[in-house]
Each structure stands twice: as structure tokens, then as C-alpha cells.
Short mmCIF file of C-alpha atoms and ligand atoms in Angstrom, two decimals:
data_model
loop_
_atom_site.label_atom_id
_atom_site.label_comp_id
_atom_site.label_asym_id
_atom_site.label_seq_id
_atom_site.Cartn_x
_atom_site.Cartn_y
_atom_site.Cartn_z
CA MET N 1 -2.71 32.46 -59.07
CA ARG N 2 -1.25 29.00 -59.51
CA ARG N 3 -3.08 27.87 -56.37
CA LEU N 4 -6.33 29.25 -57.72
CA LEU N 5 -5.88 27.32 -60.96
CA ALA N 6 -5.13 24.17 -59.04
CA ALA N 7 -8.29 24.60 -57.02
CA ALA N 8 -10.30 25.13 -60.21
CA ALA N 9 -8.80 21.98 -61.73
CA LEU N 10 -9.69 19.98 -58.64
CA ALA N 11 -13.25 21.24 -58.72
CA ALA N 12 -13.55 20.38 -62.40
CA CYS N 13 -12.26 16.90 -61.75
CA ALA N 14 -14.75 16.39 -58.95
CA CYS N 15 -17.62 17.54 -61.18
CA SER N 16 -16.75 15.09 -63.91
CA SER N 17 -16.73 12.07 -61.62
CA GLY N 18 -19.32 12.91 -58.98
CA PRO N 19 -18.46 14.54 -55.69
CA ALA N 20 -15.13 13.44 -54.26
CA GLY N 21 -15.31 11.63 -50.98
CA THR N 22 -13.11 9.89 -48.47
CA ILE N 23 -12.70 6.15 -48.30
CA ILE N 24 -11.21 4.23 -45.39
CA THR N 25 -10.01 0.92 -46.80
CA ASN N 26 -8.65 -2.25 -45.25
CA VAL N 27 -10.63 -2.12 -42.01
CA ARG N 28 -12.51 -4.54 -39.81
CA ILE N 29 -15.90 -2.83 -39.71
CA ILE N 30 -17.90 -3.18 -36.50
CA ASP N 31 -21.10 -1.40 -37.46
CA GLY N 32 -22.49 -0.79 -33.95
CA THR N 33 -25.54 -3.04 -34.24
CA GLY N 34 -23.88 -5.95 -32.47
CA ALA N 35 -23.47 -7.87 -35.76
CA PRO N 36 -20.17 -9.70 -36.34
CA SER N 37 -17.44 -7.58 -37.92
CA ILE N 38 -16.82 -7.61 -41.66
CA THR N 39 -13.69 -6.72 -43.60
CA GLY N 40 -14.01 -3.95 -46.14
CA ALA N 41 -14.13 -0.21 -46.59
CA VAL N 42 -16.32 2.75 -45.62
CA ARG N 43 -16.82 5.70 -47.96
CA PHE N 44 -18.27 9.04 -46.99
CA ILE N 45 -18.93 12.32 -48.79
CA GLY N 46 -19.06 15.50 -46.76
CA ASP N 47 -20.65 14.63 -43.44
CA SER N 48 -22.47 11.46 -44.49
CA ILE N 49 -21.62 7.82 -45.03
CA VAL N 50 -22.48 6.70 -48.58
CA ALA N 51 -21.22 3.10 -48.82
CA VAL N 52 -20.08 0.31 -46.51
CA GLY N 53 -18.42 -3.04 -47.18
CA ASP N 54 -17.10 -4.10 -50.59
CA VAL N 55 -16.47 -0.57 -51.82
CA GLN N 56 -13.85 0.76 -54.23
CA PRO N 57 -12.45 4.30 -54.24
CA ALA N 58 -14.07 6.66 -56.72
CA ARG N 59 -12.05 9.07 -58.83
CA GLY N 60 -10.86 11.98 -56.71
CA ASP N 61 -11.44 10.21 -53.39
CA SER N 62 -8.99 10.64 -50.55
CA VAL N 63 -7.95 7.12 -49.62
CA ILE N 64 -7.00 6.22 -46.05
CA ASP N 65 -5.54 2.77 -45.44
CA GLY N 66 -6.97 1.56 -42.14
CA GLY N 67 -4.18 -0.98 -41.72
CA GLY N 68 -6.52 -3.81 -40.74
CA LEU N 69 -7.66 -2.02 -37.58
CA VAL N 70 -11.25 -1.79 -36.30
CA LEU N 71 -13.52 0.96 -37.64
CA ALA N 72 -16.54 1.59 -35.43
CA PRO N 73 -19.17 4.32 -35.07
CA GLY N 74 -17.95 7.19 -32.91
CA PHE N 75 -18.77 6.61 -29.26
CA ILE N 76 -21.79 8.39 -27.82
CA ASP N 77 -21.32 9.48 -24.22
CA THR N 78 -24.80 9.61 -22.72
CA HIS N 79 -23.66 11.10 -19.41
CA SER N 80 -20.91 13.63 -19.93
CA HIS N 81 -19.60 16.67 -18.14
CA HIS N 82 -17.15 17.39 -20.96
CA THR N 83 -19.55 20.17 -21.94
CA GLY N 84 -18.47 22.22 -18.92
CA ASP N 85 -15.09 23.35 -20.30
CA LEU N 86 -15.89 23.00 -23.98
CA LEU N 87 -15.86 26.74 -24.65
CA ASP N 88 -12.29 26.98 -23.35
CA LEU N 89 -11.22 23.60 -24.73
CA PRO N 90 -13.14 23.27 -28.02
CA GLU N 91 -10.86 20.52 -29.34
CA ALA N 92 -12.18 18.36 -26.50
CA LEU N 93 -8.98 16.34 -26.01
CA GLY N 94 -10.32 14.19 -23.17
CA ALA N 95 -13.32 13.14 -25.24
CA VAL N 96 -12.04 12.75 -28.82
CA SER N 97 -8.83 10.99 -27.71
CA GLN N 98 -10.99 8.17 -26.31
CA GLY N 99 -13.10 7.92 -29.48
CA ILE N 100 -16.11 9.90 -28.27
CA THR N 101 -17.82 11.89 -31.03
CA THR N 102 -21.06 12.95 -29.30
CA ILE N 103 -21.45 14.11 -25.71
CA VAL N 104 -24.72 14.50 -23.85
CA GLY N 105 -24.77 17.28 -21.28
CA GLY N 106 -27.50 18.63 -19.04
CA ASN N 107 -27.29 15.55 -16.84
CA ASP N 108 -27.72 15.25 -13.05
CA GLY N 109 -30.37 17.99 -13.14
CA GLY N 110 -27.85 20.65 -14.26
CA GLN N 111 -28.03 22.40 -17.63
CA PRO N 112 -26.80 25.60 -19.23
CA TYR N 113 -29.85 27.87 -19.20
CA PRO N 114 -31.47 28.70 -21.52
CA LEU N 115 -30.64 25.98 -24.04
CA LYS N 116 -31.44 28.31 -26.92
CA ASP N 117 -28.41 30.40 -25.91
CA ALA N 118 -26.31 27.29 -25.28
CA PHE N 119 -26.95 26.09 -28.83
CA ASP N 120 -26.17 29.58 -30.20
CA THR N 121 -22.88 29.56 -28.29
CA LEU N 122 -22.01 26.12 -29.65
CA ALA N 123 -22.62 27.37 -33.18
CA LYS N 124 -20.18 30.23 -32.55
CA VAL N 125 -17.50 28.18 -30.80
CA GLN N 126 -17.75 25.24 -33.20
CA PRO N 127 -16.19 22.55 -31.03
CA SER N 128 -14.71 19.36 -32.46
CA ILE N 129 -17.52 17.25 -31.05
CA ASN N 130 -21.31 16.95 -31.24
CA VAL N 131 -23.26 18.12 -28.21
CA ALA N 132 -26.81 17.35 -27.07
CA TYR N 133 -28.45 18.44 -23.83
CA TYR N 134 -31.11 17.37 -21.40
CA ALA N 135 -33.12 19.99 -19.54
CA GLY N 136 -32.07 19.86 -15.88
CA HIS N 137 -34.67 19.73 -13.13
CA GLY N 138 -32.31 21.22 -10.54
CA ASP N 139 -31.66 24.37 -12.55
CA LEU N 140 -35.32 24.83 -13.42
CA ARG N 141 -36.14 24.39 -9.73
CA SER N 142 -33.55 27.03 -8.79
CA LEU N 143 -34.95 29.47 -11.34
CA VAL N 144 -38.38 29.14 -9.77
CA MET N 145 -37.55 28.80 -6.07
CA GLY N 146 -34.27 30.70 -5.77
CA GLU N 147 -32.54 30.37 -2.40
CA ASP N 148 -35.74 29.13 -0.76
CA PHE N 149 -35.36 25.60 -2.10
CA LYS N 150 -35.04 23.44 1.01
CA ARG N 151 -38.69 22.41 0.95
CA LYS N 152 -41.36 20.89 -1.27
CA ALA N 153 -42.47 23.07 -4.17
CA THR N 154 -46.02 24.43 -4.24
CA ALA N 155 -48.39 23.51 -7.06
CA ALA N 156 -47.84 26.95 -8.59
CA GLU N 157 -44.07 26.48 -8.44
CA VAL N 158 -44.27 23.07 -10.10
CA ASP N 159 -46.42 24.68 -12.78
CA SER N 160 -43.75 27.34 -13.35
CA MET N 161 -41.08 24.63 -13.63
CA ALA N 162 -43.27 22.81 -16.16
CA LYS N 163 -43.48 25.93 -18.32
CA LEU N 164 -39.69 26.34 -18.25
CA LEU N 165 -39.26 22.68 -19.08
CA GLN N 166 -41.60 23.02 -22.05
CA GLN N 167 -39.55 25.99 -23.27
CA GLU N 168 -36.34 23.92 -23.02
CA LEU N 169 -37.91 20.92 -24.75
CA ASP N 170 -39.01 23.26 -27.54
CA ALA N 171 -35.41 24.53 -27.74
CA GLY N 172 -34.16 20.99 -28.39
CA ALA N 173 -33.63 19.26 -25.04
CA LEU N 174 -33.52 15.46 -25.31
CA GLY N 175 -35.76 15.17 -22.27
CA LEU N 176 -35.70 15.82 -18.53
CA SER N 177 -32.76 15.01 -16.26
CA THR N 178 -32.75 14.96 -12.48
CA GLY N 179 -30.03 14.91 -9.84
CA LEU N 180 -32.06 13.81 -6.85
CA GLU N 181 -29.05 13.28 -4.59
CA TYR N 182 -27.98 16.91 -5.02
CA ASP N 183 -29.26 20.31 -3.95
CA PRO N 184 -31.84 21.47 -4.88
CA GLY N 185 -33.32 18.29 -6.44
CA ILE N 186 -33.03 16.33 -3.19
CA TYR N 187 -35.79 18.46 -1.66
CA SER N 188 -38.32 17.59 -4.36
CA ASP N 189 -40.85 14.86 -3.75
CA ARG N 190 -41.89 12.15 -6.17
CA ALA N 191 -45.04 14.03 -7.22
CA GLU N 192 -43.01 17.04 -8.37
CA VAL N 193 -40.72 14.89 -10.50
CA LEU N 194 -43.67 12.94 -11.87
CA ALA N 195 -45.51 16.11 -12.89
CA LEU N 196 -42.46 17.28 -14.83
CA ALA N 197 -41.83 13.84 -16.33
CA LYS N 198 -45.35 14.00 -17.75
CA VAL N 199 -44.40 17.21 -19.59
CA ALA N 200 -41.37 15.40 -21.02
CA ALA N 201 -43.60 12.47 -21.99
CA ALA N 202 -46.08 14.72 -23.79
CA ALA N 203 -43.18 15.95 -25.94
CA ARG N 204 -42.41 12.30 -26.71
CA SER N 205 -39.03 12.71 -24.99
CA ARG N 206 -37.44 10.88 -22.07
CA TYR N 207 -36.26 10.96 -18.47
CA ILE N 208 -32.74 10.35 -17.18
CA SER N 209 -31.88 10.38 -13.51
CA HIS N 210 -29.04 10.48 -11.06
CA ILE N 211 -31.34 8.65 -8.67
CA ARG N 212 -32.22 9.81 -5.16
CA SER N 213 -29.78 7.47 -3.44
CA GLU N 214 -26.95 5.28 -4.70
CA ASP N 215 -26.36 3.83 -1.25
CA ARG N 216 -28.59 4.08 1.87
CA TRP N 217 -31.99 4.23 0.16
CA PHE N 218 -31.00 2.62 -3.10
CA TRP N 219 -34.03 0.33 -3.53
CA ASP N 220 -36.49 3.18 -2.88
CA ALA N 221 -34.64 5.24 -5.48
CA ILE N 222 -34.90 2.40 -8.02
CA ASP N 223 -38.60 2.09 -7.21
CA GLU N 224 -38.99 5.82 -7.85
CA VAL N 225 -37.36 5.81 -11.29
CA ILE N 226 -39.43 2.79 -12.36
CA ALA N 227 -42.62 4.44 -11.04
CA ILE N 228 -41.84 7.59 -13.04
CA GLY N 229 -41.54 5.48 -16.19
CA ARG N 230 -44.74 3.57 -15.46
CA GLU N 231 -46.89 6.54 -14.48
CA ALA N 232 -45.55 9.18 -16.90
CA LYS N 233 -45.27 6.59 -19.69
CA LEU N 234 -41.86 7.54 -21.04
CA PRO N 235 -38.45 5.86 -21.33
CA VAL N 236 -36.39 6.21 -18.15
CA GLN N 237 -32.65 5.80 -17.78
CA ILE N 238 -30.64 5.30 -14.57
CA SER N 239 -27.52 7.44 -14.79
CA HIS N 240 -24.14 5.82 -13.97
CA VAL N 241 -25.76 2.79 -12.33
CA LYS N 242 -23.85 1.57 -9.29
CA LEU N 243 -24.12 -0.23 -5.96
CA ALA N 244 -22.17 2.25 -3.87
CA MET N 245 -22.29 0.84 -0.36
CA VAL N 246 -20.72 -2.25 1.18
CA PRO N 247 -24.09 -3.76 2.29
CA LEU N 248 -25.27 -3.49 -1.36
CA TRP N 249 -22.27 -5.27 -2.83
CA GLY N 250 -23.16 -8.51 -4.57
CA ARG N 251 -26.73 -7.40 -5.30
CA ALA N 252 -26.29 -6.63 -9.02
CA ASP N 253 -28.37 -9.67 -9.97
CA SER N 254 -31.19 -8.57 -7.66
CA LEU N 255 -31.17 -5.18 -9.34
CA ILE N 256 -31.22 -6.63 -12.85
CA THR N 257 -34.09 -8.96 -11.88
CA LEU N 258 -36.05 -5.94 -10.67
CA LEU N 259 -35.33 -3.94 -13.83
CA GLU N 260 -36.22 -6.88 -16.06
CA ALA N 261 -39.54 -7.29 -14.22
CA ALA N 262 -40.28 -3.62 -14.84
CA ARG N 263 -39.43 -4.02 -18.51
CA ALA N 264 -41.67 -7.09 -18.75
CA ALA N 265 -44.47 -4.93 -17.29
CA GLY N 266 -43.96 -2.38 -20.06
CA VAL N 267 -41.59 0.17 -18.47
CA ASP N 268 -38.73 1.10 -20.81
CA VAL N 269 -36.05 1.31 -18.12
CA THR N 270 -32.37 1.34 -19.12
CA ALA N 271 -29.05 2.39 -17.59
CA ASP N 272 -25.64 3.79 -18.35
CA ILE N 273 -22.40 2.95 -16.55
CA TYR N 274 -18.76 4.06 -16.33
CA PRO N 275 -16.07 1.44 -15.77
CA TYR N 276 -14.50 2.44 -12.46
CA PRO N 277 -15.01 1.40 -8.82
CA TYR N 278 -14.80 5.02 -7.69
CA TRP N 279 -17.05 8.00 -8.23
CA HIS N 280 -16.32 11.73 -8.24
CA SER N 281 -18.59 14.19 -6.50
CA THR N 282 -18.66 16.35 -3.39
CA LEU N 283 -18.04 15.35 0.23
CA THR N 284 -21.44 16.83 1.11
CA VAL N 285 -23.27 14.22 -0.99
CA LEU N 286 -22.13 11.64 1.57
CA PHE N 287 -24.57 13.21 4.08
CA PRO N 288 -28.08 13.01 2.62
CA GLU N 289 -29.57 14.62 5.73
CA ARG N 290 -27.07 17.44 5.21
CA ASP N 291 -26.06 17.33 8.89
CA PHE N 292 -22.30 17.56 8.49
CA SER N 293 -21.64 17.51 12.24
CA ASP N 294 -23.34 14.13 12.78
CA ARG N 295 -20.42 12.04 14.02
CA ALA N 296 -22.34 8.74 13.93
CA GLU N 297 -23.22 9.41 10.30
CA ALA N 298 -19.60 10.29 9.46
CA GLN N 299 -18.46 7.01 11.03
CA LYS N 300 -21.10 5.10 9.08
CA VAL N 301 -19.93 6.74 5.84
CA LEU N 302 -16.34 5.69 6.51
CA ARG N 303 -17.42 2.16 7.43
CA GLU N 304 -20.00 1.40 4.74
CA ILE N 305 -19.62 3.81 1.80
CA ALA N 306 -15.95 4.69 1.43
CA LYS N 307 -12.97 3.99 3.64
CA PRO N 308 -10.75 6.95 4.70
CA GLU N 309 -8.00 5.74 2.36
CA GLY N 310 -10.61 5.51 -0.42
CA LEU N 311 -11.62 9.18 -0.18
CA LEU N 312 -9.18 11.09 -2.39
CA ILE N 313 -9.63 14.86 -2.34
CA GLY N 314 -9.86 16.19 -5.89
CA ARG N 315 -10.45 19.87 -5.27
CA PHE N 316 -10.18 21.83 -2.04
CA ALA N 317 -10.17 25.58 -2.54
CA ALA N 318 -9.81 26.30 1.20
CA ASP N 319 -6.37 24.62 1.23
CA THR N 320 -5.09 23.41 -2.11
CA SER N 321 -2.33 21.40 -0.42
CA TYR N 322 -5.08 18.92 0.51
CA GLN N 323 -5.69 18.11 -3.16
CA GLY N 324 -4.43 14.67 -4.12
CA ARG N 325 -4.47 13.50 -0.47
CA THR N 326 -6.83 10.98 1.06
CA VAL N 327 -8.92 11.56 4.17
CA ALA N 328 -6.72 8.92 5.87
CA GLU N 329 -3.56 10.90 5.05
CA LEU N 330 -5.13 14.18 6.12
CA ALA N 331 -6.32 12.68 9.41
CA VAL N 332 -2.72 11.79 10.25
CA ARG N 333 -1.54 15.23 9.19
CA ARG N 334 -4.24 16.95 11.23
CA LYS N 335 -3.68 14.60 14.18
CA GLU N 336 -7.32 13.58 14.50
CA ASP N 337 -9.54 10.59 13.75
CA PRO N 338 -10.84 10.22 10.16
CA ALA N 339 -14.47 11.02 11.08
CA SER N 340 -13.34 14.36 12.55
CA THR N 341 -11.34 15.05 9.39
CA LEU N 342 -14.31 14.26 7.16
CA MET N 343 -16.61 16.60 9.10
CA GLY N 344 -13.87 19.23 9.42
CA LEU N 345 -13.16 19.33 5.68
CA ILE N 346 -16.81 19.95 4.87
CA ARG N 347 -17.10 22.62 7.57
CA GLU N 348 -13.94 24.39 6.38
CA SER N 349 -14.93 24.20 2.73
CA ILE N 350 -18.39 25.68 3.38
CA ALA N 351 -16.87 28.50 5.47
CA TYR N 352 -14.32 29.25 2.75
CA GLU N 353 -16.95 29.18 0.01
CA ASP N 354 -19.15 31.55 2.03
CA ALA N 355 -16.22 33.98 2.36
CA HIS N 356 -15.04 33.48 -1.25
CA PRO N 357 -18.10 32.69 -3.36
CA GLY N 358 -17.36 30.83 -6.58
CA SER N 359 -13.92 29.69 -5.41
CA GLY N 360 -14.63 26.10 -6.37
CA GLY N 361 -15.47 24.37 -3.09
CA GLU N 362 -14.42 20.75 -2.78
CA SER N 363 -14.65 17.47 -4.61
CA VAL N 364 -13.74 13.89 -3.81
CA VAL N 365 -12.95 10.72 -5.73
CA ALA N 366 -14.49 8.00 -3.59
CA THR N 367 -13.92 4.27 -3.94
CA SER N 368 -17.18 2.56 -3.05
CA MET N 369 -18.10 0.02 -5.73
CA ASP N 370 -17.15 -3.65 -6.14
CA GLU N 371 -15.67 -4.97 -9.38
CA PRO N 372 -17.97 -8.01 -9.82
CA ASP N 373 -21.02 -5.71 -9.57
CA ILE N 374 -19.57 -3.36 -12.19
CA VAL N 375 -18.97 -6.26 -14.57
CA ARG N 376 -22.44 -7.71 -14.02
CA LEU N 377 -24.14 -4.34 -14.58
CA MET N 378 -22.15 -3.64 -17.75
CA GLN N 379 -23.17 -7.06 -19.07
CA TRP N 380 -26.88 -6.21 -18.80
CA GLU N 381 -28.08 -5.86 -22.39
CA HIS N 382 -29.86 -2.57 -21.62
CA THR N 383 -26.78 -0.84 -20.18
CA ASN N 384 -24.82 1.53 -22.39
CA PHE N 385 -21.40 2.95 -21.57
CA CYS N 386 -20.80 6.53 -20.52
CA SER N 387 -17.94 8.47 -18.94
CA ASP N 388 -19.54 10.93 -16.49
CA GLY N 389 -16.21 12.65 -17.18
CA ALA N 390 -14.95 16.18 -17.67
CA LEU N 391 -12.27 17.79 -19.88
CA ASP N 392 -10.49 19.21 -16.83
CA GLY N 393 -11.69 16.91 -14.05
CA ALA N 394 -10.04 15.02 -11.21
CA HIS N 395 -11.48 11.62 -12.17
CA PRO N 396 -9.67 9.62 -14.88
CA ARG N 397 -13.01 8.74 -16.52
CA GLY N 398 -12.85 12.07 -18.37
CA PHE N 399 -9.98 10.66 -20.45
CA GLY N 400 -10.10 6.88 -20.07
CA SER N 401 -13.61 5.41 -19.88
CA PHE N 402 -14.13 3.94 -23.34
CA PRO N 403 -10.56 2.63 -23.92
CA ARG N 404 -10.73 1.15 -20.41
CA VAL N 405 -13.81 -0.88 -21.36
CA LEU N 406 -12.19 -2.02 -24.62
CA GLY N 407 -8.80 -2.86 -23.11
CA ARG N 408 -9.41 -3.98 -19.56
CA TYR N 409 -12.88 -5.50 -19.70
CA VAL N 410 -13.19 -6.75 -23.30
CA ARG N 411 -9.62 -7.78 -24.21
CA GLU N 412 -8.13 -8.67 -20.84
CA GLN N 413 -11.13 -9.93 -18.84
CA ARG N 414 -13.30 -11.03 -21.79
CA VAL N 415 -16.49 -9.93 -20.08
CA MET N 416 -18.22 -9.49 -23.44
CA PRO N 417 -17.46 -9.80 -27.17
CA LEU N 418 -16.00 -6.70 -28.82
CA GLU N 419 -19.04 -6.27 -31.09
CA GLN N 420 -21.33 -6.21 -28.06
CA ALA N 421 -19.19 -3.63 -26.25
CA ILE N 422 -19.20 -1.42 -29.35
CA ARG N 423 -22.99 -1.74 -29.57
CA GLN N 424 -23.22 -0.54 -25.97
CA MET N 425 -21.06 2.48 -26.85
CA THR N 426 -22.92 3.41 -30.03
CA SER N 427 -26.33 2.22 -31.29
CA LEU N 428 -27.68 1.40 -27.84
CA SER N 429 -26.49 4.76 -26.52
CA ALA N 430 -28.11 6.56 -29.46
CA ALA N 431 -31.39 4.74 -28.82
CA HIS N 432 -31.26 5.53 -25.10
CA VAL N 433 -31.02 9.30 -25.69
CA GLY N 434 -33.08 9.49 -28.88
CA LEU N 435 -30.45 10.12 -31.58
CA THR N 436 -31.39 8.51 -34.90
CA ARG N 437 -28.69 9.13 -37.54
CA ARG N 438 -25.73 8.30 -35.34
CA GLY N 439 -24.51 5.17 -33.60
CA THR N 440 -24.26 2.79 -36.56
CA ILE N 441 -22.09 2.67 -39.68
CA ALA N 442 -24.71 2.71 -42.42
CA PRO N 443 -25.33 4.67 -45.62
CA GLY N 444 -27.18 7.89 -44.82
CA ASN N 445 -25.80 8.15 -41.29
CA TYR N 446 -23.38 10.86 -40.24
CA ALA N 447 -19.70 10.00 -40.63
CA ASP N 448 -18.85 9.89 -36.92
CA LEU N 449 -16.18 7.20 -36.85
CA VAL N 450 -13.35 5.83 -34.71
CA LEU N 451 -10.40 3.77 -35.93
CA PHE N 452 -8.70 1.82 -33.15
CA ASP N 453 -6.38 -1.08 -32.50
CA PRO N 454 -8.20 -3.75 -30.44
CA ALA N 455 -4.87 -5.38 -29.57
CA THR N 456 -3.42 -2.33 -27.83
CA VAL N 457 -6.29 -0.04 -26.85
CA ILE N 458 -6.13 0.82 -23.14
CA ASP N 459 -6.67 3.73 -20.77
CA ASN N 460 -3.68 5.40 -19.13
CA ALA N 461 -5.47 7.95 -16.93
CA THR N 462 -5.41 7.32 -13.16
CA PRO N 463 -6.62 9.27 -10.11
CA LYS N 464 -3.08 10.63 -9.72
CA ALA N 465 -2.75 11.41 -13.46
CA PRO N 466 -6.35 11.90 -14.63
CA HIS N 467 -5.44 13.61 -17.93
CA ALA N 468 -3.18 10.91 -19.37
CA VAL N 469 -4.27 10.14 -22.92
CA SER N 470 -5.25 6.58 -23.83
CA THR N 471 -3.36 4.23 -26.14
CA GLY N 472 -4.72 2.66 -29.34
CA ILE N 473 -7.30 5.20 -30.53
CA VAL N 474 -5.75 5.89 -33.93
CA ARG N 475 -8.08 8.31 -35.68
CA VAL N 476 -11.50 9.87 -35.07
CA TRP N 477 -13.89 11.65 -37.42
CA VAL N 478 -16.83 13.89 -36.50
CA ASN N 479 -19.30 14.66 -39.29
CA GLY N 480 -16.70 13.51 -41.83
CA ALA N 481 -13.81 15.66 -40.53
CA THR N 482 -10.77 14.34 -38.66
CA VAL N 483 -10.67 15.50 -35.03
CA TRP N 484 -7.98 13.16 -33.68
CA ALA N 485 -4.98 11.65 -35.53
CA ASP N 486 -1.36 10.74 -34.80
CA GLY N 487 -1.86 11.29 -31.09
CA LYS N 488 -3.02 14.88 -31.51
CA THR N 489 -6.27 16.78 -31.77
CA VAL N 490 -7.12 18.38 -35.09
CA ARG N 491 -9.14 21.59 -34.94
CA SER N 492 -11.98 20.54 -37.23
CA ARG N 493 -14.82 22.80 -36.09
CA SER N 494 -17.05 19.98 -37.32
CA GLY N 495 -19.06 19.31 -34.16
CA ARG N 496 -22.70 20.36 -33.99
CA GLY N 497 -25.38 21.08 -31.49
CA LEU N 498 -27.92 18.27 -31.73
CA ARG N 499 -31.50 19.33 -31.04
CA ARG N 500 -34.08 16.64 -30.36
CA GLN N 501 -36.39 17.76 -33.17
CA GLU N 502 -33.66 17.52 -35.79
CA GLN N 503 -32.95 13.88 -35.12
ZN1 ZN U 601 -24.46 11.99 -11.54
#
């Protein structure tokens, strides 16, 4: 009874002085627009920011002293695979502990189908983080073509995909994503992708692409994504932009010149990037012709794309003792040359997966990018940051991407001012995926916020310890509720599914 009375008294107090809010005082506010920071306070009521700057607490407000640290908009991860384990891990440790408040799934052509059900599930699970989705070309293609996907689609099949895409856009997809280096997307031709991009354009949405090649046929793949933007007349984004082959190293300026020329000609082409010289995917993606017994190709891979000591096995269901070992180490263990090991691992994984469907196959963390290219591409003003990471993945990007940019590249290497880096994690990201009330600290926007220490923030996750939590991310709010504080997740249930039409 006493508790009930106390609650009544609190409510009465709030009524007499307007709704009680929360105010974060004594912070260096970086608002996400790229403007210089200001010192002050941010006040929010419920899920929305109401005042920014020279603001005093109102009666009944909870007051949080920010201790002079930086307060920024929550980071928006435009290319995330954190969605994959979100139902099992709704507190989203890997994401919220690095300051991410919104994740965008459905990338690389893969989506949960149908999105209507995915949004219903999110509403039931109530994760600690906001989630938006693209519609994925690969999954729509599989629904239409089934196992018979290793060919061009017929006009009728493309039409069926277009209908499914329209259904997913109506359900709230941000646009169309493709994964043209993966099965089944790799078997599509440009006309198929263009036809679907036109459906996305008619819905005034957008196109985001893991392009057809990040190595051998890189320039053709860049030409394709620009052509899609020009001909379908919609914004196009290059997912996790990279130059992933030794002969491409040093060509970042050539790429930016090409993209700037396209922009000057009216194509809204942009990119996202994660801050690591190694990617995480499957061994099979290294063979675009899908001939895994082609020794010359295997040797070329090991010479020009990733060295044997740079191919670290993440997952290997056929023999889990291989996990955490490089192809170089396994070649010694198997007493064979590295090309034989590379081909053998793929052969053994496929055989195991055939005998044990759904066992998990294989994955690899492959070092194939050059640091100066990464820096140059992240400095492009139309590049936003992403993680490409997962909550339970083998690549450290799932836990470290954003603190790594802030610590390693901004503080230590000074590759860009802090305000610019924050812009590329927030307002630019929001613009690139079509979110309107997130990405800046401004009255009326949702209270997605991150408090961090710019003097100490740094990633701790590594390929050997990919789930190590970062340092310096002090507190994180999603829709006005704390999701991360004192080095621990807080089960807020405040995350939401974000449908395109509601933005
Ligand atoms: Zn990808």
C-alpha cells in the first residue's frame, strides 16, 4: 500500500509540473550533423528529445551527470548481421556495447521472409535495439526458382520476384538489397537486377548491394551498381566498400573519382565501410566460377586475394578442430601445399554439409585489404560506417567496429575530426537508408543516444577473441531507455521495428 501511495504522489507531482523527463547534463554534445560540438545538456521525455543545449532540469526530472563526456546520436549500423541471433540474444550485447542503437538487416540479398512476420516477431521479442530491414534479392530469387537457380531467370520468374518485392516493400522494407557474389544472386544478370530495382524506385525506396565482385571483376561491378542507379533512378549504396585484391591496392582514389563522376552526372551513389583489413565470409566465395578443384584458381587466390596465413577458419563443422587455424597452419598439419588445403577444405565441407544438412558449413576471416585504401575510402564524404557484424560471429567487427573507428582512426591516426566521424555513424547513415527521425540530436527526434569517452574509447575484439567488449562506451539509450550502462546490458525492451513508411 505504501508503494501505491508513493506512486500516486509521484504521478501527482509530474502532473503539476508537466511530464517528468530525463536530462543528461554536463556533456559535450556532438549532434551528428558534422557541426562543432557544444557544451550543455540534452533533455528527453519518454522516447523523444525535447531540448538541447542550454537546458535546465525541470521539476521531477531524472538528472544524469554526463561528466564532461561526449553525447552523440546512437550509431546506425547500415549493414548489420546482428539481426541473425537477436531472438536468442535480445539484449544485443555486441551492438549496444559499441554504441549502436539501430541495426539494418536484410543485407547481402538475404532477409527473413516474409518481413510482415519478422516485424511481428520483433514486436513480441522486444529487443533492446531498433531494427530495419531491406528486402533481399537472393531470398526472393530462391522463393521463385527453388533449387533450379544456377541460370538466368525467365521474364515470368523476374515478374514473380517483382511481385514478392512489392509485397515486402509494402510490409516496410527500406528498399532492395543484393548479394551478387553469393548464390543464388551471382547467377542473375544485370537486366534482372535492374527490373527489380525499378520496382524499388517506384516505391521511392533504394538499392544497396554487396556488389558482384570485390576483387577480380571489381570495376565491372562498380559499373553495374552505378548503372542501376542511373537507369532505375534511385539511390544506390555499395555495401562494405573495399579493394580486396593485391592488384587493386592503391586504387582508392581511382574509385572515388569514378563515384564522384557518377554523382556529378546525377546518380546518388554512396557507400558504407567497416574498419578492418579482413573480411568474413565463406571459402566458396573465393571461387566465383564455383570450380573448387581448379588448382590454378586456388593458387591465384592465395597469391592475389589472401595469403594462406591470412585465411583464418572461423567455422568448420566437418572438423571443429580446424576453427581458429589458418590455411597455412592446416597445410602443415595435413602435410600438403596450401592450394591443396584450400580446395580440400571446401570439398570436405560440402560433403559434410550434404551428409548433415544445416550443420553450419564453413566460414573464413580473410585478410585482403590494405590500410591506406581503408583510410581513403572512410574519408570519402559519402561513406558511412557500418559493422557487417554479428552478435555471435567469428569476426571482431560484431563487437568492435564503431569504437575502433573512434579510437584507432580518429584519436590515434587523426584521419578525420571527431564530429565528422560521428556524422558518418549517424546522420549520414540515416540518410543513406532513409530514416528521418534518427541520426541527429534535435528536438522531436527519438532519444537514441550514446555517451562515450573520446580519450579512452577503443575496440578490444580481435580475430582470436571476437566477443571482447570495447572500452569507453559509457551509456547508451534506445528510444529514451537505457540499454547499456556500467559495462553491462540493461534489458530495456525499448527497441522497435522500423518500417519505411513510418519514417
Ligand atoms: Zn556482404
